[in-house]
Short mmCIF file of C-alpha atoms in Angstrom, two decimals:
data_model
loop_
_atom_site.label_atom_id
_atom_site.label_comp_id
_atom_site.label_asym_id
_atom_site.label_seq_id
_atom_site.Cartn_x
_atom_site.Cartn_y
_atom_site.Cartn_z
CA MET O 1 201.40 -52.44 -8.46
CA GLU O 2 203.44 -49.82 -6.89
CA TRP O 3 206.78 -51.15 -5.85
CA LYS O 4 208.15 -48.33 -3.65
CA GLY O 5 207.60 -48.82 -0.14
CA ARG O 6 206.35 -52.31 -0.94
CA ASP O 7 207.25 -55.43 1.64
CA VAL O 8 208.30 -58.71 0.27
CA ILE O 9 207.19 -61.14 2.78
CA SER O 10 205.64 -64.27 1.02
CA VAL O 11 205.13 -65.84 -2.33
CA ARG O 12 201.59 -65.77 -1.70
CA ASP O 13 201.51 -61.95 -1.98
CA PHE O 14 202.93 -62.02 -5.47
CA SER O 15 201.10 -62.39 -8.98
CA LYS O 16 202.74 -63.93 -12.01
CA GLU O 17 202.91 -60.42 -13.28
CA ASP O 18 204.97 -59.24 -9.99
CA ILE O 19 207.30 -62.33 -10.64
CA GLU O 20 207.72 -61.77 -14.24
CA PHE O 21 208.50 -58.01 -13.40
CA VAL O 22 211.32 -58.77 -10.82
CA LEU O 23 212.94 -61.33 -13.00
CA LYS O 24 213.07 -58.63 -15.79
CA ILE O 25 214.40 -55.87 -13.69
CA ALA O 26 217.00 -58.36 -12.29
CA GLU O 27 218.10 -59.35 -15.77
CA ARG O 28 218.60 -55.58 -16.79
CA LEU O 29 220.42 -55.06 -13.64
CA GLU O 30 222.66 -57.99 -14.37
CA GLU O 31 223.58 -56.69 -17.71
CA ARG O 32 224.24 -53.23 -16.49
CA LEU O 33 226.17 -54.63 -13.66
CA ASN O 34 228.38 -56.67 -16.28
CA LYS O 35 229.07 -53.68 -18.25
CA LYS O 36 229.86 -51.05 -15.63
CA GLY O 37 230.94 -53.32 -12.70
CA HIS O 38 229.12 -51.14 -10.16
CA LEU O 39 225.88 -49.16 -9.93
CA GLU O 40 224.86 -46.07 -8.12
CA TYR O 41 221.05 -46.47 -7.89
CA ALA O 42 220.96 -46.85 -4.14
CA ARG O 43 223.83 -44.28 -3.35
CA GLY O 44 223.04 -42.64 -0.02
CA LYS O 45 220.36 -45.40 1.11
CA ILE O 46 221.08 -47.80 4.02
CA LEU O 47 220.10 -51.39 4.30
CA ALA O 48 219.57 -52.96 7.83
CA THR O 49 220.13 -56.73 7.83
CA LEU O 50 218.62 -58.23 10.90
CA PHE O 51 219.58 -61.72 11.21
CA PHE O 52 218.11 -63.30 14.24
CA GLU O 53 219.42 -66.72 13.12
CA PRO O 54 222.70 -67.52 11.36
CA SER O 55 222.87 -67.67 7.52
CA THR O 56 225.92 -67.06 5.56
CA ARG O 57 224.52 -67.18 1.79
CA THR O 58 221.51 -65.08 2.37
CA ARG O 59 222.96 -62.28 4.51
CA LEU O 60 226.08 -62.01 2.34
CA SER O 61 223.99 -62.20 -0.86
CA PHE O 62 221.80 -59.19 0.34
CA GLU O 63 224.76 -57.10 1.56
CA SER O 64 226.47 -57.77 -1.72
CA ALA O 65 223.49 -56.74 -3.62
CA MET O 66 223.25 -53.50 -1.75
CA HIS O 67 226.84 -52.72 -2.08
CA ARG O 68 226.76 -53.34 -5.92
CA LEU O 69 223.62 -50.88 -6.02
CA GLY O 70 225.84 -48.26 -4.58
CA GLY O 71 224.10 -48.31 -1.05
CA SER O 72 225.58 -49.22 2.33
CA VAL O 73 224.68 -51.77 5.02
CA ILE O 74 224.25 -52.00 8.61
CA GLY O 75 223.12 -54.91 10.68
CA PHE O 76 223.59 -57.90 12.91
CA SER O 77 224.19 -61.54 12.16
CA SER O 78 223.03 -63.12 15.51
CA ALA O 79 220.44 -62.24 18.23
CA ALA O 80 223.09 -62.80 20.90
CA SER O 81 224.48 -59.38 20.34
CA THR O 82 221.39 -57.27 20.48
CA SER O 83 218.90 -55.96 22.93
CA VAL O 84 216.50 -58.88 22.01
CA LYS O 85 218.91 -60.73 24.47
CA LYS O 86 217.74 -58.16 27.03
CA GLY O 87 214.35 -59.03 26.30
CA GLU O 88 213.27 -56.46 23.82
CA SER O 89 210.39 -57.09 21.59
CA LEU O 90 210.55 -57.67 17.88
CA ALA O 91 208.37 -54.59 17.26
CA ASP O 92 210.36 -52.35 19.46
CA THR O 93 213.76 -53.71 17.53
CA ILE O 94 212.02 -52.87 14.36
CA LYS O 95 210.73 -49.44 15.26
CA THR O 96 214.17 -48.73 16.50
CA VAL O 97 216.18 -50.10 13.38
CA GLU O 98 213.92 -48.00 10.97
CA GLN O 99 215.20 -44.98 12.37
CA TYR O 100 218.55 -45.70 11.06
CA SER O 101 217.81 -47.30 7.80
CA ASP O 102 215.73 -47.14 4.53
CA VAL O 103 214.94 -50.81 3.85
CA ILE O 104 215.08 -53.68 6.37
CA VAL O 105 216.06 -57.52 5.63
CA ILE O 106 214.98 -59.74 8.36
CA ARG O 107 215.68 -63.41 9.14
CA HIS O 108 213.92 -64.66 12.32
CA PRO O 109 213.43 -68.12 13.74
CA MET O 110 209.64 -67.70 14.38
CA GLU O 111 207.18 -68.15 11.62
CA GLY O 112 205.35 -64.89 10.89
CA ALA O 113 208.12 -62.55 12.21
CA ALA O 114 208.62 -60.97 8.84
CA ARG O 115 205.00 -60.38 8.34
CA LEU O 116 204.79 -58.64 11.99
CA ALA O 117 208.02 -56.62 11.17
CA ALA O 118 206.37 -55.29 8.08
CA GLU O 119 203.30 -54.27 9.99
CA VAL O 120 205.18 -52.27 12.44
CA ALA O 121 207.81 -50.61 10.00
CA GLU O 122 207.08 -47.56 7.78
CA ILE O 123 210.02 -48.54 5.61
CA PRO O 124 209.94 -51.62 3.28
CA VAL O 125 210.63 -55.02 4.91
CA ILE O 126 212.05 -58.17 2.91
CA ASN O 127 211.64 -61.53 4.37
CA ALA O 128 214.98 -63.53 4.48
CA GLY O 129 213.37 -66.48 6.20
CA ASP O 130 210.90 -66.79 9.04
CA GLY O 131 211.27 -69.98 10.60
CA SER O 132 210.08 -72.82 8.48
CA ASN O 133 207.40 -70.62 6.71
CA GLN O 134 208.57 -68.56 3.79
CA HIS O 135 211.81 -67.46 2.02
CA PRO O 136 210.43 -65.53 -1.03
CA THR O 137 213.81 -64.19 -2.28
CA GLN O 138 215.17 -67.79 -2.55
CA THR O 139 212.08 -68.66 -4.82
CA LEU O 140 212.60 -65.73 -7.01
CA LEU O 141 216.36 -66.49 -7.50
CA ASP O 142 215.45 -69.92 -8.35
CA LEU O 143 212.93 -69.04 -11.02
CA TYR O 144 215.48 -66.35 -12.13
CA THR O 145 218.37 -69.25 -12.55
CA ILE O 146 215.90 -71.50 -14.59
CA LYS O 147 214.66 -68.58 -16.76
CA ARG O 148 218.31 -67.77 -17.45
CA ALA O 149 219.35 -71.23 -18.08
CA PHE O 150 216.44 -71.93 -20.49
CA GLY O 151 215.27 -68.66 -21.74
CA ARG O 152 211.76 -69.68 -20.32
CA ILE O 153 209.91 -71.47 -17.53
CA ASP O 154 206.95 -72.78 -19.56
CA GLY O 155 206.99 -76.05 -21.12
CA LEU O 156 209.76 -77.41 -18.66
CA ARG O 157 209.68 -80.66 -16.84
CA ILE O 158 210.87 -80.07 -13.47
CA GLY O 159 211.84 -82.67 -10.69
CA LEU O 160 211.91 -81.71 -7.08
CA LEU O 161 213.93 -84.25 -5.14
CA GLY O 162 214.41 -84.69 -1.48
CA ASP O 163 212.76 -83.46 1.65
CA LEU O 164 209.40 -82.52 0.18
CA LYS O 165 207.65 -82.82 3.56
CA TYR O 166 209.48 -80.37 5.66
CA GLY O 167 211.46 -78.20 3.04
CA ARG O 168 210.01 -74.54 2.74
CA THR O 169 212.02 -74.02 -0.27
CA VAL O 170 210.57 -76.72 -2.38
CA HIS O 171 206.92 -75.67 -1.17
CA SER O 172 207.29 -71.86 -2.14
CA LEU O 173 208.92 -72.99 -5.34
CA ALA O 174 206.30 -75.35 -6.17
CA GLU O 175 203.71 -72.66 -5.35
CA ALA O 176 205.39 -70.18 -7.53
CA LEU O 177 205.86 -72.77 -10.46
CA ALA O 178 202.08 -73.34 -10.58
CA PHE O 179 201.88 -69.86 -12.25
CA TYR O 180 203.84 -71.57 -15.31
CA ASP O 181 203.07 -74.30 -17.73
CA VAL O 182 205.16 -76.70 -16.03
CA GLU O 183 205.08 -80.61 -15.49
CA LEU O 184 206.17 -81.44 -11.78
CA TYR O 185 207.87 -84.67 -10.70
CA LEU O 186 207.87 -84.89 -6.86
CA ILE O 187 210.65 -87.43 -6.08
CA SER O 188 211.16 -88.44 -2.48
CA PRO O 189 211.30 -91.11 0.00
CA GLU O 190 207.76 -92.29 1.08
CA LEU O 191 208.22 -90.66 4.43
CA LEU O 192 209.07 -87.25 3.04
CA ARG O 193 206.36 -86.98 0.35
CA MET O 194 204.90 -83.43 -0.44
CA PRO O 195 202.11 -82.58 1.98
CA LYS O 196 198.76 -83.73 0.53
CA HIS O 197 197.10 -80.30 0.45
CA ILE O 198 199.95 -78.70 -1.39
CA VAL O 199 199.83 -81.57 -4.21
CA GLU O 200 196.05 -80.96 -4.32
CA GLU O 201 196.54 -77.22 -4.66
CA LEU O 202 199.02 -77.74 -7.53
CA ARG O 203 196.79 -80.08 -9.51
CA GLU O 204 193.60 -77.63 -8.73
CA LYS O 205 195.81 -74.93 -10.48
CA GLY O 206 196.31 -77.12 -13.48
CA VAL O 207 199.82 -78.34 -12.81
CA LYS O 208 200.67 -81.99 -13.89
CA VAL O 209 202.11 -83.56 -10.74
CA HIS O 210 203.74 -86.98 -10.62
CA GLU O 211 204.87 -88.38 -7.40
CA THR O 212 207.51 -91.12 -7.47
CA THR O 213 210.32 -92.61 -5.14
CA ASP O 214 212.55 -93.52 -8.29
CA LEU O 215 215.09 -91.15 -8.81
CA GLU O 216 217.01 -92.89 -11.48
CA GLY O 217 213.82 -93.66 -13.59
CA THR O 218 212.68 -90.23 -13.47
CA VAL O 219 215.82 -88.48 -14.41
CA PRO O 220 215.58 -89.11 -18.37
CA GLU O 221 212.36 -87.23 -18.46
CA LEU O 222 213.58 -84.07 -16.52
CA ASP O 223 214.81 -80.64 -17.81
CA VAL O 224 215.71 -79.38 -14.34
CA LEU O 225 216.39 -81.53 -11.17
CA TYR O 226 216.18 -79.34 -7.94
CA VAL O 227 217.72 -81.11 -5.06
CA THR O 228 217.38 -80.14 -1.42
CA ARG O 229 219.29 -81.35 1.83
CA ILE O 230 217.22 -83.39 4.48
CA GLN O 231 217.35 -80.79 7.34
CA ARG O 232 217.86 -82.52 10.46
CA GLU O 233 216.76 -79.59 12.48
CA ARG O 234 213.06 -79.67 10.93
CA PHE O 235 212.36 -83.30 11.97
CA PRO O 236 210.29 -83.56 15.17
CA ASP O 237 211.61 -87.07 15.62
CA GLU O 238 215.16 -88.31 15.44
CA GLN O 239 214.12 -91.75 14.58
CA GLU O 240 212.47 -90.74 11.55
CA TYR O 241 215.50 -88.56 10.47
CA LEU O 242 217.64 -91.69 10.58
CA LYS O 243 215.20 -93.65 8.50
CA VAL O 244 215.72 -91.28 5.67
CA LYS O 245 219.15 -89.97 6.21
CA GLY O 246 221.43 -90.61 2.89
CA SER O 247 218.48 -92.25 1.15
CA TYR O 248 219.39 -90.55 -2.03
CA GLN O 249 222.35 -89.11 -3.94
CA VAL O 250 222.71 -87.58 -7.33
CA ASN O 251 226.12 -88.64 -8.85
CA CYS O 252 227.26 -89.45 -12.31
CA ALA O 253 225.68 -93.10 -12.38
CA VAL O 254 222.29 -91.76 -11.48
CA LEU O 255 222.63 -89.06 -14.37
CA LYS O 256 223.84 -91.59 -17.00
CA ASN O 257 220.36 -91.48 -18.88
CA ALA O 258 219.89 -87.73 -18.26
CA LYS O 259 219.13 -85.47 -21.16
CA GLU O 260 222.19 -83.56 -22.12
CA SER O 261 220.39 -80.16 -21.40
CA LEU O 262 219.36 -81.29 -17.75
CA LYS O 263 220.41 -78.66 -15.25
CA ILE O 264 220.79 -79.72 -11.52
CA MET O 265 219.82 -77.00 -8.95
CA HIS O 266 220.25 -76.88 -5.20
CA PRO O 267 219.58 -74.09 -2.68
CA LEU O 268 222.81 -75.05 -0.78
CA PRO O 269 224.27 -75.91 1.55
CA ARG O 270 224.57 -79.50 0.57
CA VAL O 271 225.78 -82.36 2.52
CA ASP O 272 225.92 -85.54 0.40
CA GLU O 273 222.85 -85.25 -1.78
CA ILE O 274 225.06 -84.06 -4.77
CA HIS O 275 228.37 -86.01 -5.33
CA PRO O 276 231.03 -83.54 -5.83
CA GLU O 277 231.81 -85.37 -9.04
CA VAL O 278 228.68 -83.71 -10.51
CA ASP O 279 230.09 -80.22 -10.00
CA ARG O 280 232.37 -80.61 -13.13
CA THR O 281 229.60 -81.76 -15.44
CA PRO O 282 227.53 -79.24 -17.63
CA HIS O 283 224.54 -80.21 -15.54
CA ALA O 284 225.78 -78.30 -12.45
CA LEU O 285 223.86 -75.11 -12.07
CA TYR O 286 223.87 -74.55 -8.30
CA PHE O 287 226.71 -72.12 -7.99
CA ARG O 288 225.44 -70.09 -10.94
CA GLN O 289 222.10 -70.26 -8.83
CA VAL O 290 224.11 -68.81 -5.98
CA PHE O 291 225.12 -65.96 -8.27
CA SER O 292 221.69 -65.29 -9.24
CA GLY O 293 220.74 -64.31 -5.63
CA VAL O 294 222.61 -61.03 -6.13
CA PRO O 295 220.88 -59.56 -9.16
CA VAL O 296 217.47 -60.61 -7.98
CA ARG O 297 218.01 -59.06 -4.55
CA MET O 298 219.33 -56.09 -6.20
CA ALA O 299 216.05 -55.89 -8.10
CA LEU O 300 214.05 -56.17 -5.01
CA LEU O 301 216.03 -53.66 -3.04
CA GLY O 302 216.09 -51.06 -5.78
CA LEU O 303 212.29 -51.53 -6.63
CA THR O 304 211.03 -51.43 -2.69
CA LEU O 305 213.49 -48.54 -2.22
CA GLY O 306 211.90 -46.66 -5.33
CA VAL O 307 215.42 -45.82 -6.92
CA LEU O 308 214.89 -47.84 -10.12
CA GLU O 309 212.92 -46.64 -13.23
CA GLY O 310 210.24 -49.27 -14.07
CA MET Y 1 157.06 -75.26 21.25
CA ALA Y 2 160.53 -76.11 22.30
CA GLU Y 3 161.23 -72.46 23.66
CA LEU Y 4 158.74 -72.82 26.47
CA LYS Y 5 160.77 -75.75 28.02
CA VAL Y 6 162.76 -73.08 29.57
CA THR Y 7 161.82 -69.95 31.08
CA ALA Y 8 161.41 -66.81 28.92
CA ILE Y 9 163.85 -64.09 29.53
CA LYS Y 10 162.88 -60.27 29.84
CA GLU Y 11 166.06 -58.74 28.43
CA GLY Y 12 169.22 -60.44 26.87
CA THR Y 13 170.10 -62.88 24.22
CA VAL Y 14 168.74 -66.26 23.02
CA ILE Y 15 171.21 -68.29 20.92
CA ASP Y 16 169.13 -70.69 19.08
CA HIS Y 17 169.87 -73.82 16.60
CA ILE Y 18 173.25 -74.61 18.12
CA PRO Y 19 174.22 -78.08 16.89
CA ALA Y 20 173.03 -80.55 19.79
CA GLY Y 21 175.95 -81.11 22.20
CA LYS Y 22 177.68 -77.61 21.37
CA GLY Y 23 175.68 -75.72 23.87
CA LEU Y 24 178.02 -76.01 26.75
CA LYS Y 25 181.09 -75.11 24.46
CA VAL Y 26 179.09 -71.90 23.51
CA ILE Y 27 178.76 -71.07 27.16
CA GLU Y 28 182.41 -71.63 27.81
CA ILE Y 29 183.57 -69.73 24.73
CA LEU Y 30 181.47 -66.62 25.68
CA HIS Y 31 182.55 -66.97 29.22
CA LEU Y 32 178.95 -66.82 30.27
CA SER Y 33 179.07 -68.97 33.29
CA ARG Y 34 180.51 -66.37 35.64
CA PRO Y 35 179.15 -66.21 39.33
CA ASN Y 36 178.27 -62.74 39.07
CA GLY Y 37 176.63 -62.81 35.73
CA GLY Y 38 172.96 -63.00 34.92
CA VAL Y 39 170.64 -66.04 34.54
CA LEU Y 40 171.93 -68.50 32.10
CA LEU Y 41 169.79 -71.27 30.71
CA LEU Y 42 170.79 -74.05 28.42
CA ALA Y 43 168.54 -76.22 26.87
CA SER Y 44 170.02 -79.57 25.22
CA ASN Y 45 168.94 -81.84 22.60
CA VAL Y 46 165.55 -80.06 21.97
CA HIS Y 47 163.77 -81.25 19.08
CA SER Y 48 164.44 -79.27 15.79
CA LYS Y 49 162.79 -79.23 12.36
CA LYS Y 50 166.00 -77.75 10.85
CA LEU Y 51 168.76 -79.70 12.65
CA GLY Y 52 166.90 -82.74 14.16
CA LYS Y 53 168.31 -81.96 17.70
CA LYS Y 54 169.63 -78.53 18.88
CA ASP Y 55 170.70 -76.80 21.95
CA ILE Y 56 169.50 -73.48 22.98
CA VAL Y 57 171.26 -70.86 25.40
CA LYS Y 58 169.53 -68.04 26.94
CA ILE Y 59 171.32 -65.24 28.87
CA GLU Y 60 169.66 -62.76 30.85
CA GLY Y 61 170.98 -59.23 30.62
CA LYS Y 62 173.60 -59.60 27.94
CA PHE Y 63 173.63 -58.46 24.41
CA LEU Y 64 175.97 -60.20 22.19
CA SER Y 65 178.33 -57.96 20.19
CA GLU Y 66 179.42 -58.89 16.55
CA GLU Y 67 182.58 -60.05 17.63
CA GLU Y 68 180.98 -62.48 20.08
CA VAL Y 69 178.73 -63.66 17.56
CA ASN Y 70 181.77 -64.52 15.32
CA LYS Y 71 183.32 -66.62 18.03
CA ILE Y 72 179.96 -68.75 18.02
CA SER Y 73 179.93 -69.10 14.26
CA LEU Y 74 183.21 -71.08 14.33
CA ILE Y 75 181.52 -73.82 16.46
CA ALA Y 76 177.82 -73.25 15.82
CA PRO Y 77 177.68 -72.05 12.14
CA THR Y 78 173.74 -72.80 12.14
CA ALA Y 79 173.21 -70.67 15.34
CA THR Y 80 170.67 -67.89 15.15
CA VAL Y 81 170.67 -65.09 17.48
CA ASN Y 82 167.66 -63.31 19.09
CA ILE Y 83 168.14 -60.11 21.09
CA VAL Y 84 165.37 -59.94 23.47
CA ARG Y 85 163.89 -56.65 24.96
CA ASP Y 86 160.80 -56.69 27.26
CA TYR Y 87 160.07 -60.36 26.52
CA GLY Y 88 160.06 -59.64 22.80
CA VAL Y 89 162.33 -60.35 20.00
CA ALA Y 90 163.89 -56.87 18.98
CA GLU Y 91 166.55 -58.17 16.67
CA LYS Y 92 167.09 -61.63 14.96
CA PHE Y 93 170.07 -62.63 12.99
CA ASN Y 94 171.96 -65.58 11.65
CA VAL Y 95 175.71 -66.21 12.76
CA GLU Y 96 177.97 -66.13 9.72
CA ILE Y 97 181.41 -67.25 9.47
CA PRO Y 98 183.56 -64.06 8.62
CA ASP Y 99 186.25 -63.87 5.94
CA GLU Y 100 188.65 -63.07 8.54
CA ILE Y 101 188.70 -63.91 12.28
CA VAL Y 102 190.51 -61.45 14.34
CA GLY Y 103 191.53 -61.57 17.90
CA ILE Y 104 189.52 -64.48 18.81
CA LEU Y 105 191.48 -67.53 17.85
CA ARG Y 106 194.91 -68.55 19.07
CA CYS Y 107 197.30 -69.89 16.42
CA ALA Y 108 198.13 -73.82 17.08
CA ASN Y 109 201.56 -73.17 15.82
CA PRO Y 110 203.71 -72.71 19.04
CA ASN Y 111 206.58 -71.17 16.90
CA CYS Y 112 204.23 -68.50 15.45
CA VAL Y 113 205.13 -64.97 16.33
CA SER Y 114 201.57 -64.33 17.31
CA ASN Y 115 201.99 -66.50 20.21
CA HIS Y 116 205.19 -64.63 21.31
CA GLU Y 117 204.73 -60.98 20.55
CA TYR Y 118 202.03 -58.48 21.65
CA VAL Y 119 199.83 -58.86 18.37
CA THR Y 120 196.07 -59.40 17.53
CA SER Y 121 195.67 -62.85 16.05
CA LYS Y 122 194.18 -62.73 12.62
CA PHE Y 123 193.10 -65.73 10.55
CA TYR Y 124 191.62 -66.08 6.98
CA VAL Y 125 188.91 -68.57 6.26
CA VAL Y 126 190.19 -70.66 3.49
CA SER Y 127 187.14 -72.98 3.50
CA ARG Y 128 183.92 -72.96 5.47
CA GLU Y 129 182.87 -76.77 4.70
CA PRO Y 130 184.98 -78.20 6.13
CA LEU Y 131 186.14 -75.51 8.23
CA LYS Y 132 189.91 -74.34 7.65
CA VAL Y 133 191.54 -71.10 8.45
CA ARG Y 134 195.07 -69.70 7.48
CA CYS Y 135 197.14 -67.81 9.97
CA HIS Y 136 197.94 -64.40 8.83
CA TYR Y 137 201.36 -64.50 10.24
CA CYS Y 138 202.66 -67.78 10.13
CA GLU Y 139 200.58 -68.99 6.97
CA ARG Y 140 199.86 -72.50 8.76
CA THR Y 141 196.29 -73.79 8.14
CA MET Y 142 194.11 -74.95 10.92
CA GLU Y 143 191.26 -77.47 10.90
CA GLU Y 144 188.23 -77.59 12.66
CA SER Y 145 189.64 -79.82 15.69
CA GLU Y 146 192.43 -77.31 16.04
CA ILE Y 147 190.12 -74.39 15.71
CA LEU Y 148 188.02 -75.51 18.44
CA SER Y 149 190.80 -76.38 20.92
CA ASN Y 150 192.42 -72.78 20.34
CA LEU Y 151 189.39 -70.81 20.68
#
């Protein structure tokens, strides 16, 4: 697969080989970065970050990745200060911005916006979240974090905890994990179970899936516990949100029977799903996970710009 | 001889083997009941060996394009189309649900970019039985009832 000029829009567009390749390049870049402190692959290249919706982590991580590759960054972090406010179409905004840059990273509140941007633009477009649909770079950095921590993904028992109904992160991650030989434990309140069609799809792909509401009883089985926040903004009904709000928390008591090697992940920001007391335990991997965003995004930027050797 | 229950047409299209009760919907989707259009005939609940009962629609002076045929295939996958010239069947073909549905269907997701920007909608057929499609843009899937109300 030719990477130069390729768009990164959805996990669905990726094969297992694609994923493995990105993870391999990310690892190589991380090593080189550790040795040299700064790389020059993207010198003279410009990244445009178009954030029509606020985000701290993802935007800063992309910008950091581009700077660490030796490139520069332009962009905006809210639609309020742009021509969109004046009624400009997304297509026109993209056609304009691509005149100023070599690669575009877009986050947009509407589902499908990144796909549309990629169709309009001649330069590569990377999706940094389109509404409640996809956030492929998060999935790749999650996989990278797991691979770095365990040296492998195959053979692991992975628990996904929290809002499995509305959470796009867990949907994409589960889809990507289906490429590997893993056992999945879907742990959630009854109201927030993983949509049936996704569970069926996972089983069809040969993944062993367990669905449960029992966090404490499941923890001892796990190698990875991936925790997510209940996102109030995704609930169509406030009553439904109130019923499940605060319904689970990972703390030291819950973890008392965990394997020593258990790693806990979280896409962040967290609210109260993981007690801060867990931060000091060797289980906490979520800040390391944040760090993974940089090498993975460096790999994607470098590959789509065509500035890295294979 | 079900066909003889409604008048034969000279030039136009006969859509046969429409599932009983869907004939009116076919007329609606294809915008056939325009006041300035040609003669339009609908026969409902006609006996059919293949379907038990079926609807038939005959349109004088109109030849269906492939795109229009695709529109029908979503609600009447069993339909057969006869192009009539000078009272005879000049062409006959079955409608088929294509792999991709372009420009016909609207996405049911109100937050899908295709409902806000100037784009041609596009869907991938995920399953034919039961009918299920996935939006090229927002990636949501739509099932038959949603598909029918968004045609």
